[in-house]
GROMACS .gro file of N, CA and C in nm:
model
  195
    1MET      N    1  -3.467   0.665   2.832
    1MET     CA    2  -3.578   0.575   2.853
    1MET      C    3  -3.529   0.461   2.940
    2LYS      N    4  -3.604   0.432   3.045
    2LYS     CA    5  -3.568   0.323   3.134
    2LYS      C    6  -3.589   0.190   3.063
    3THR      N    7  -3.511   0.091   3.106
    3THR     CA    8  -3.521  -0.041   3.045
    3THR      C    9  -3.662  -0.096   3.055
    4THR      N   10  -3.726  -0.081   3.170
    4THR     CA   11  -3.863  -0.135   3.185
    4THR      C   12  -3.959  -0.065   3.089
    5GLU      N   13  -3.941   0.066   3.070
    5GLU     CA   14  -4.027   0.138   2.976
    5GLU      C   15  -4.003   0.090   2.833
    6ARG      N   16  -3.876   0.066   2.800
    6ARG     CA   17  -3.844   0.017   2.667
    6ARG      C   18  -3.905  -0.121   2.644
    7VAL      N   19  -3.896  -0.208   2.742
    7VAL     CA   20  -3.953  -0.342   2.731
    7VAL      C   21  -4.105  -0.332   2.715
    8MET      N   22  -4.167  -0.247   2.795
    8MET     CA   23  -4.313  -0.231   2.785
    8MET      C   24  -4.353  -0.180   2.647
    9LEU      N   25  -4.280  -0.079   2.597
    9LEU     CA   26  -4.311  -0.024   2.465
    9LEU      C   27  -4.288  -0.128   2.356
   10SER      N   28  -4.180  -0.201   2.365
   10SER     CA   29  -4.154  -0.307   2.267
   10SER      C   30  -4.262  -0.413   2.272
   11ASP      N   31  -4.307  -0.449   2.391
   11ASP     CA   32  -4.415  -0.547   2.405
   11ASP      C   33  -4.544  -0.496   2.341
   12MET      N   34  -4.575  -0.368   2.364
   12MET     CA   35  -4.698  -0.311   2.307
   12MET      C   36  -4.690  -0.308   2.155
   13LEU      N   37  -4.576  -0.271   2.102
   13LEU     CA   38  -4.561  -0.269   1.956
   13LEU      C   39  -4.565  -0.410   1.898
   14GLY      N   40  -4.509  -0.506   1.972
   14GLY     CA   41  -4.518  -0.646   1.930
   14GLY      C   42  -4.662  -0.694   1.928
   15ASP      N   43  -4.739  -0.653   2.029
   15ASP     CA   44  -4.881  -0.687   2.031
   15ASP      C   45  -4.953  -0.627   1.911
   16ALA      N   46  -4.919  -0.501   1.878
   16ALA     CA   47  -4.981  -0.436   1.762
   16ALA      C   48  -4.950  -0.514   1.635
   17MET      N   49  -4.828  -0.565   1.625
   17MET     CA   50  -4.792  -0.646   1.508
   17MET      C   51  -4.879  -0.771   1.501
   18SER      N   52  -4.904  -0.833   1.615
   18SER     CA   53  -4.990  -0.952   1.619
   18SER      C   54  -5.132  -0.919   1.575
   19TYR      N   55  -5.183  -0.805   1.622
   19TYR     CA   56  -5.319  -0.765   1.583
   19TYR      C   57  -5.327  -0.740   1.433
   20LEU      N   58  -5.223  -0.679   1.378
   20LEU     CA   59  -5.222  -0.655   1.233
   20LEU      C   60  -5.220  -0.786   1.156
   21HIS      N   61  -5.146  -0.882   1.207
   21HIS     CA   62  -5.144  -1.014   1.142
   21HIS      C   63  -5.284  -1.076   1.145
   22ALA      N   64  -5.352  -1.063   1.258
   22ALA     CA   65  -5.487  -1.116   1.270
   22ALA      C   66  -5.584  -1.046   1.174
   23ILE      N   67  -5.568  -0.914   1.161
   23ILE     CA   68  -5.653  -0.839   1.067
   23ILE      C   69  -5.629  -0.888   0.925
   24ARG      N   70  -5.503  -0.909   0.892
   24ARG     CA   71  -5.471  -0.957   0.757
   24ARG      C   72  -5.535  -1.094   0.734
   25LEU      N   73  -5.526  -1.183   0.831
   25LEU     CA   74  -5.587  -1.316   0.816
   25LEU      C   75  -5.739  -1.306   0.805
   26ALA      N   76  -5.799  -1.220   0.887
   26ALA     CA   77  -5.945  -1.205   0.884
   26ALA      C   78  -5.992  -1.145   0.751
   27SER      N   79  -5.911  -1.058   0.694
   27SER     CA   80  -5.953  -0.995   0.569
   27SER      C   81  -5.964  -1.095   0.456
   28ASN      N   82  -5.896  -1.207   0.469
   28ASN     CA   83  -5.906  -1.309   0.364
   28ASN      C   84  -6.046  -1.369   0.355
   29GLY      N   85  -6.127  -1.349   0.459
   29GLY     CA   86  -6.265  -1.397   0.457
   29GLY      C   87  -6.361  -1.302   0.387
   30LEU      N   88  -6.314  -1.185   0.349
   30LEU     CA   89  -6.401  -1.091   0.278
   30LEU      C   90  -6.431  -1.144   0.138
   31LYS      N   91  -6.546  -1.111   0.087
   31LYS     CA   92  -6.590  -1.166  -0.041
   31LYS      C   93  -6.530  -1.092  -0.161
   32ARG      N   94  -6.516  -0.962  -0.151
   32ARG     CA   95  -6.467  -0.884  -0.266
   32ARG      C   96  -6.315  -0.876  -0.261
   33THR      N   97  -6.252  -0.909  -0.371
   33THR     CA   98  -6.105  -0.911  -0.373
   33THR      C   99  -6.046  -0.772  -0.354
   34ASP      N  100  -6.118  -0.668  -0.397
   34ASP     CA  101  -6.064  -0.533  -0.376
   34ASP      C  102  -6.069  -0.495  -0.228
   35ASP      N  103  -6.166  -0.548  -0.154
   35ASP     CA  104  -6.171  -0.526  -0.009
   35ASP      C  105  -6.054  -0.595   0.060
   36VAL      N  106  -6.025  -0.718   0.017
   36VAL     CA  107  -5.913  -0.794   0.073
   36VAL      C  108  -5.782  -0.719   0.046
   37ALA      N  109  -5.767  -0.670  -0.076
   37ALA     CA  110  -5.646  -0.598  -0.113
   37ALA      C  111  -5.631  -0.470  -0.031
   38ALA      N  112  -5.740  -0.400  -0.010
   38ALA     CA  113  -5.736  -0.275   0.067
   38ALA      C  114  -5.697  -0.303   0.212
   39MET      N  115  -5.756  -0.405   0.272
   39MET     CA  116  -5.723  -0.441   0.411
   39MET      C  117  -5.578  -0.485   0.421
   40ASP      N  118  -5.532  -0.561   0.323
   40ASP     CA  119  -5.394  -0.607   0.324
   40ASP      C  120  -5.299  -0.489   0.313
   41LEU      N  121  -5.331  -0.394   0.228
   41LEU     CA  122  -5.247  -0.276   0.213
   41LEU      C  123  -5.242  -0.196   0.343
   42LEU      N  124  -5.356  -0.177   0.406
   42LEU     CA  125  -5.360  -0.104   0.533
   42LEU      C  126  -5.278  -0.175   0.639
   43ALA      N  127  -5.293  -0.305   0.650
   43ALA     CA  128  -5.216  -0.382   0.749
   43ALA      C  129  -5.067  -0.374   0.720
   44THR      N  130  -5.029  -0.380   0.593
   44THR     CA  131  -4.889  -0.372   0.555
   44THR      C  132  -4.830  -0.236   0.593
   45LYS      N  133  -4.901  -0.129   0.562
   45LYS     CA  134  -4.853   0.006   0.594
   45LYS      C  135  -4.843   0.026   0.745
   46ALA      N  136  -4.943  -0.022   0.819
   46ALA     CA  137  -4.939  -0.009   0.964
   46ALA      C  138  -4.822  -0.089   1.022
   47LEU      N  139  -4.799  -0.208   0.969
   47LEU     CA  140  -4.686  -0.289   1.015
   47LEU      C  141  -4.554  -0.218   0.988
   48GLU      N  142  -4.541  -0.154   0.873
   48GLU     CA  143  -4.420  -0.079   0.843
   48GLU      C  144  -4.397   0.031   0.946
   49GLU      N  145  -4.504   0.098   0.988
   49GLU     CA  146  -4.492   0.204   1.089
   49GLU      C  147  -4.452   0.147   1.225
   50VAL      N  148  -4.505   0.031   1.261
   50VAL     CA  149  -4.467  -0.033   1.387
   50VAL      C  150  -4.320  -0.070   1.385
   51VAL      N  151  -4.273  -0.123   1.274
   51VAL     CA  152  -4.132  -0.160   1.261
   51VAL      C  153  -4.044  -0.035   1.273
   52LYS      N  154  -4.085   0.077   1.212
   52LYS     CA  155  -4.011   0.202   1.226
   52LYS      C  156  -4.007   0.246   1.372
   53ALA      N  157  -4.120   0.234   1.440
   53ALA     CA  158  -4.127   0.274   1.581
   53ALA      C  159  -4.034   0.189   1.666
   54LEU      N  160  -4.028   0.061   1.638
   54LEU     CA  161  -3.935  -0.026   1.711
   54LEU      C  162  -3.791   0.018   1.688
   55GLY      N  163  -3.760   0.060   1.567
   55GLY     CA  164  -3.627   0.111   1.537
   55GLY      C  165  -3.595   0.237   1.614
   56VAL      N  166  -3.693   0.325   1.628
   56VAL     CA  167  -3.675   0.448   1.706
   56VAL      C  168  -3.647   0.413   1.852
   57VAL      N  169  -3.722   0.319   1.905
   57VAL     CA  170  -3.700   0.276   2.043
   57VAL      C  171  -3.558   0.225   2.059
   58ASP      N  172  -3.511   0.145   1.967
   58ASP     CA  173  -3.375   0.094   1.973
   58ASP      C  174  -3.273   0.207   1.968
   59ASN      N  175  -3.297   0.305   1.882
   59ASN     CA  176  -3.205   0.419   1.870
   59ASN      C  177  -3.202   0.503   1.997
   60ILE      N  178  -3.317   0.523   2.057
   60ILE     CA  179  -3.324   0.600   2.182
   60ILE      C  180  -3.241   0.530   2.289
   61GLU      N  181  -3.255   0.400   2.296
   61GLU     CA  182  -3.181   0.323   2.397
   61GLU      C  183  -3.031   0.333   2.372
   62GLU      N  184  -2.989   0.329   2.246
   62GLU     CA  185  -2.847   0.338   2.213
   62GLU      C  186  -2.790   0.474   2.249
   63VAL      N  187  -2.865   0.579   2.219
   63VAL     CA  188  -2.820   0.716   2.248
   63VAL      C  189  -2.813   0.738   2.399
   64ALA      N  190  -2.914   0.687   2.469
   64ALA     CA  191  -2.917   0.705   2.615
   64ALA      C  192  -2.809   0.622   2.683
   65GLY      N  193  -2.770   0.511   2.613
   65GLY     CA  194  -2.671   0.414   2.653
   65GLY      C  195  -2.606   0.431   2.779
   0.00000   0.00000   0.00000
């Protein structure tokens, strides 16, 4: 993976993390606590996947080294 591609992918995943944070904040405005909990769980799981993807990008770069 080229450095520019890695930077672009990292930037996109970073943006996704920001969107998930915004979703989590917006969900606090929901009236039903079970809805808030569900949105928070979804955002948490999605964030975990983004973090895993960033780790894969790092590993690819190390292997390609």
